[in-house]
Amino acid sequence: NTVAMVMNKDATKLNGIRRLAARYGIGMEEIAAFGDDYNDMEMLRACGCGVAVGNALPQVKAEADEICADNDADGVARWLEERLL
């Protein structure tokens, strides 16, 4: 199976986060981002806390600051609950 994404080169998750952060006056260091695939690596590096989910590609895990449980174990929700609530 081959999957391809065709989109504008500026339509990235990181650029979306940057725009929202600027609009609401939030520093990038205050943002936690979650990812699992190649297109998330830049975002994980740029945000204050980059979290790879347990089912992420090994290369993504290597870029992350932390690793949470996989998506089948509600990893993102558990991470948020443990750290923010």
Short mmCIF file of N, CA and C in Angstrom, two decimals:
data_model
loop_
_atom_site.label_atom_id
_atom_site.label_comp_id
_atom_site.label_asym_id
_atom_site.label_seq_id
_atom_site.Cartn_x
_atom_site.Cartn_y
_atom_site.Cartn_z
N ASN A 1 0.83 -1.18 0.00
CA ASN A 1 0.00 0.00 0.00
C ASN A 1 0.87 1.24 0.00
N THR A 2 0.51 2.18 -0.82
CA THR A 2 1.21 3.45 -0.89
C THR A 2 0.22 4.57 -0.61
N VAL A 3 0.63 5.49 0.23
CA VAL A 3 -0.20 6.64 0.55
C VAL A 3 0.58 7.89 0.17
N ALA A 4 -0.10 8.82 -0.44
CA ALA A 4 0.52 10.08 -0.82
C ALA A 4 -0.35 11.23 -0.36
N MET A 5 0.31 12.31 0.08
CA MET A 5 -0.40 13.52 0.45
C MET A 5 -0.01 14.61 -0.53
N VAL A 6 -1.00 15.25 -1.09
CA VAL A 6 -0.76 16.35 -2.02
C VAL A 6 -1.39 17.60 -1.40
N MET A 7 -0.53 18.57 -1.08
CA MET A 7 -1.03 19.79 -0.47
C MET A 7 -0.01 20.89 -0.64
N ASN A 8 -0.41 22.09 -0.34
CA ASN A 8 0.49 23.23 -0.38
C ASN A 8 1.62 23.00 0.61
N LYS A 9 2.84 23.33 0.24
CA LYS A 9 4.00 23.09 1.11
C LYS A 9 3.92 23.85 2.42
N ASP A 10 3.14 24.91 2.49
CA ASP A 10 3.00 25.69 3.71
C ASP A 10 1.85 25.21 4.60
N ALA A 11 1.09 24.24 4.15
CA ALA A 11 -0.04 23.72 4.92
C ALA A 11 0.44 22.59 5.82
N THR A 12 1.13 22.98 6.89
CA THR A 12 1.68 22.00 7.83
C THR A 12 1.03 22.17 9.20
N LYS A 13 1.11 21.14 10.00
CA LYS A 13 0.60 21.23 11.36
C LYS A 13 1.36 22.31 12.13
N LEU A 14 2.66 22.36 11.96
CA LEU A 14 3.45 23.36 12.67
C LEU A 14 3.04 24.77 12.28
N ASN A 15 2.84 25.02 11.01
CA ASN A 15 2.42 26.37 10.60
C ASN A 15 1.05 26.72 11.19
N GLY A 16 0.15 25.76 11.28
CA GLY A 16 -1.14 26.00 11.91
C GLY A 16 -0.99 26.35 13.38
N ILE A 17 -0.13 25.61 14.07
CA ILE A 17 0.12 25.89 15.48
C ILE A 17 0.74 27.27 15.64
N ARG A 18 1.69 27.60 14.79
CA ARG A 18 2.34 28.92 14.88
C ARG A 18 1.32 30.05 14.70
N ARG A 19 0.43 29.89 13.76
CA ARG A 19 -0.58 30.93 13.50
C ARG A 19 -1.50 31.09 14.70
N LEU A 20 -1.97 29.98 15.25
CA LEU A 20 -2.86 30.05 16.41
C LEU A 20 -2.13 30.61 17.63
N ALA A 21 -0.89 30.20 17.82
CA ALA A 21 -0.10 30.71 18.95
C ALA A 21 0.07 32.22 18.84
N ALA A 22 0.40 32.71 17.66
CA ALA A 22 0.57 34.15 17.46
C ALA A 22 -0.75 34.89 17.68
N ARG A 23 -1.81 34.35 17.18
CA ARG A 23 -3.13 34.99 17.32
C ARG A 23 -3.54 35.13 18.78
N TYR A 24 -3.26 34.11 19.58
CA TYR A 24 -3.70 34.10 20.98
C TYR A 24 -2.59 34.46 21.97
N GLY A 25 -1.43 34.86 21.47
CA GLY A 25 -0.35 35.29 22.33
C GLY A 25 0.24 34.18 23.19
N ILE A 26 0.34 33.00 22.62
CA ILE A 26 0.89 31.84 23.34
C ILE A 26 2.28 31.56 22.80
N GLY A 27 3.24 31.39 23.69
CA GLY A 27 4.60 31.07 23.27
C GLY A 27 4.70 29.61 22.85
N MET A 28 5.52 29.34 21.87
CA MET A 28 5.70 27.96 21.40
C MET A 28 6.17 27.04 22.52
N GLU A 29 6.90 27.61 23.47
CA GLU A 29 7.40 26.81 24.59
C GLU A 29 6.28 26.37 25.53
N GLU A 30 5.10 26.96 25.39
CA GLU A 30 3.95 26.61 26.23
C GLU A 30 3.06 25.53 25.61
N ILE A 31 3.41 25.09 24.44
CA ILE A 31 2.55 24.18 23.68
C ILE A 31 3.07 22.75 23.73
N ALA A 32 2.16 21.83 23.98
CA ALA A 32 2.46 20.40 23.88
C ALA A 32 1.82 19.90 22.58
N ALA A 33 2.58 19.14 21.83
CA ALA A 33 2.09 18.58 20.57
C ALA A 33 2.25 17.07 20.60
N PHE A 34 1.35 16.38 19.94
CA PHE A 34 1.35 14.92 19.92
C PHE A 34 1.43 14.45 18.48
N GLY A 35 2.20 13.38 18.24
CA GLY A 35 2.33 12.89 16.88
C GLY A 35 2.77 11.45 16.81
N ASP A 36 2.65 10.92 15.59
CA ASP A 36 3.01 9.52 15.38
C ASP A 36 3.69 9.24 14.04
N ASP A 37 3.71 10.21 13.13
CA ASP A 37 4.20 9.93 11.79
C ASP A 37 5.21 11.00 11.34
N TYR A 38 5.82 10.78 10.18
CA TYR A 38 6.87 11.66 9.68
C TYR A 38 6.43 13.12 9.64
N ASN A 39 5.17 13.36 9.24
CA ASN A 39 4.71 14.74 9.11
C ASN A 39 4.53 15.44 10.46
N ASP A 40 4.75 14.75 11.55
CA ASP A 40 4.64 15.34 12.88
C ASP A 40 6.00 15.72 13.47
N MET A 41 7.08 15.27 12.89
CA MET A 41 8.40 15.43 13.49
C MET A 41 8.80 16.90 13.67
N GLU A 42 8.59 17.71 12.66
CA GLU A 42 8.93 19.13 12.75
C GLU A 42 8.12 19.80 13.87
N MET A 43 6.86 19.45 13.98
CA MET A 43 5.99 20.00 15.00
C MET A 43 6.46 19.60 16.40
N LEU A 44 6.83 18.34 16.57
CA LEU A 44 7.28 17.87 17.88
C LEU A 44 8.56 18.58 18.31
N ARG A 45 9.44 18.85 17.37
CA ARG A 45 10.70 19.55 17.69
C ARG A 45 10.46 21.01 18.06
N ALA A 46 9.49 21.65 17.42
CA ALA A 46 9.29 23.10 17.58
C ALA A 46 8.47 23.49 18.80
N CYS A 47 7.64 22.59 19.27
CA CYS A 47 6.78 22.92 20.42
C CYS A 47 7.53 22.68 21.73
N GLY A 48 7.05 23.29 22.77
CA GLY A 48 7.69 23.19 24.07
C GLY A 48 7.81 21.77 24.57
N CYS A 49 6.81 20.95 24.29
CA CYS A 49 6.84 19.54 24.68
C CYS A 49 6.30 18.71 23.53
N GLY A 50 7.17 17.98 22.90
CA GLY A 50 6.77 17.09 21.81
C GLY A 50 6.58 15.68 22.34
N VAL A 51 5.38 15.15 22.17
CA VAL A 51 5.05 13.84 22.71
C VAL A 51 4.70 12.88 21.57
N ALA A 52 5.42 11.79 21.49
CA ALA A 52 5.09 10.75 20.52
C ALA A 52 4.18 9.74 21.21
N VAL A 53 3.18 9.28 20.48
CA VAL A 53 2.33 8.23 21.04
C VAL A 53 3.05 6.89 20.89
N GLY A 54 2.68 5.94 21.71
CA GLY A 54 3.37 4.66 21.76
C GLY A 54 3.43 3.92 20.44
N ASN A 55 2.46 4.15 19.56
CA ASN A 55 2.44 3.48 18.26
C ASN A 55 3.13 4.31 17.17
N ALA A 56 3.86 5.36 17.57
CA ALA A 56 4.57 6.20 16.60
C ALA A 56 5.73 5.45 15.95
N LEU A 57 6.13 5.95 14.80
CA LEU A 57 7.30 5.41 14.12
C LEU A 57 8.53 5.63 15.00
N PRO A 58 9.51 4.74 14.92
CA PRO A 58 10.73 4.90 15.74
C PRO A 58 11.42 6.26 15.53
N GLN A 59 11.42 6.76 14.31
CA GLN A 59 12.05 8.05 14.03
C GLN A 59 11.32 9.19 14.74
N VAL A 60 10.02 9.07 14.86
CA VAL A 60 9.22 10.08 15.54
C VAL A 60 9.50 10.03 17.04
N LYS A 61 9.56 8.84 17.59
CA LYS A 61 9.87 8.69 19.01
C LYS A 61 11.22 9.29 19.34
N ALA A 62 12.18 9.16 18.43
CA ALA A 62 13.52 9.70 18.65
C ALA A 62 13.52 11.23 18.70
N GLU A 63 12.58 11.87 18.02
CA GLU A 63 12.49 13.34 18.00
C GLU A 63 11.71 13.89 19.19
N ALA A 64 10.93 13.06 19.85
CA ALA A 64 10.02 13.52 20.90
C ALA A 64 10.74 13.74 22.23
N ASP A 65 10.18 14.63 23.03
CA ASP A 65 10.66 14.85 24.39
C ASP A 65 10.15 13.75 25.32
N GLU A 66 8.95 13.26 25.02
CA GLU A 66 8.32 12.23 25.83
C GLU A 66 7.57 11.26 24.93
N ILE A 67 7.25 10.11 25.49
CA ILE A 67 6.43 9.13 24.78
C ILE A 67 5.29 8.74 25.71
N CYS A 68 4.07 8.81 25.20
CA CYS A 68 2.92 8.41 26.00
C CYS A 68 2.41 7.06 25.48
N ALA A 69 1.40 6.53 26.13
CA ALA A 69 0.82 5.26 25.70
C ALA A 69 0.26 5.38 24.28
N ASP A 70 0.03 4.26 23.64
CA ASP A 70 -0.48 4.29 22.26
C ASP A 70 -1.95 4.72 22.21
N ASN A 71 -2.43 4.90 20.99
CA ASN A 71 -3.79 5.39 20.81
C ASN A 71 -4.84 4.40 21.30
N ASP A 72 -4.57 3.12 21.27
CA ASP A 72 -5.54 2.14 21.77
C ASP A 72 -5.67 2.18 23.29
N ALA A 73 -4.68 2.75 23.97
CA ALA A 73 -4.70 2.86 25.43
C ALA A 73 -4.99 4.30 25.87
N ASP A 74 -5.57 5.10 24.97
CA ASP A 74 -5.91 6.50 25.28
C ASP A 74 -4.70 7.30 25.74
N GLY A 75 -3.58 7.09 25.06
CA GLY A 75 -2.33 7.71 25.46
C GLY A 75 -2.37 9.22 25.61
N VAL A 76 -2.94 9.92 24.63
CA VAL A 76 -2.97 11.38 24.69
C VAL A 76 -3.86 11.82 25.85
N ALA A 77 -5.03 11.24 25.99
CA ALA A 77 -5.95 11.61 27.07
C ALA A 77 -5.30 11.35 28.43
N ARG A 78 -4.64 10.22 28.57
CA ARG A 78 -3.99 9.91 29.84
C ARG A 78 -2.85 10.89 30.14
N TRP A 79 -2.07 11.23 29.12
CA TRP A 79 -0.98 12.19 29.30
C TRP A 79 -1.55 13.53 29.77
N LEU A 80 -2.60 14.01 29.11
CA LEU A 80 -3.22 15.28 29.49
C LEU A 80 -3.78 15.23 30.90
N GLU A 81 -4.45 14.16 31.22
CA GLU A 81 -5.04 14.02 32.55
C GLU A 81 -3.96 14.03 33.64
N GLU A 82 -2.88 13.32 33.41
CA GLU A 82 -1.81 13.23 34.40
C GLU A 82 -1.05 14.54 34.59
N ARG A 83 -0.94 15.33 33.54
CA ARG A 83 -0.11 16.53 33.61
C ARG A 83 -0.87 17.83 33.74
N LEU A 84 -2.11 17.85 33.28
CA LEU A 84 -2.84 19.12 33.27
C LEU A 84 -4.05 19.18 34.16
N LEU A 85 -4.54 18.05 34.59
CA LEU A 85 -5.77 18.07 35.42
C LEU A 85 -5.46 17.77 36.86
#
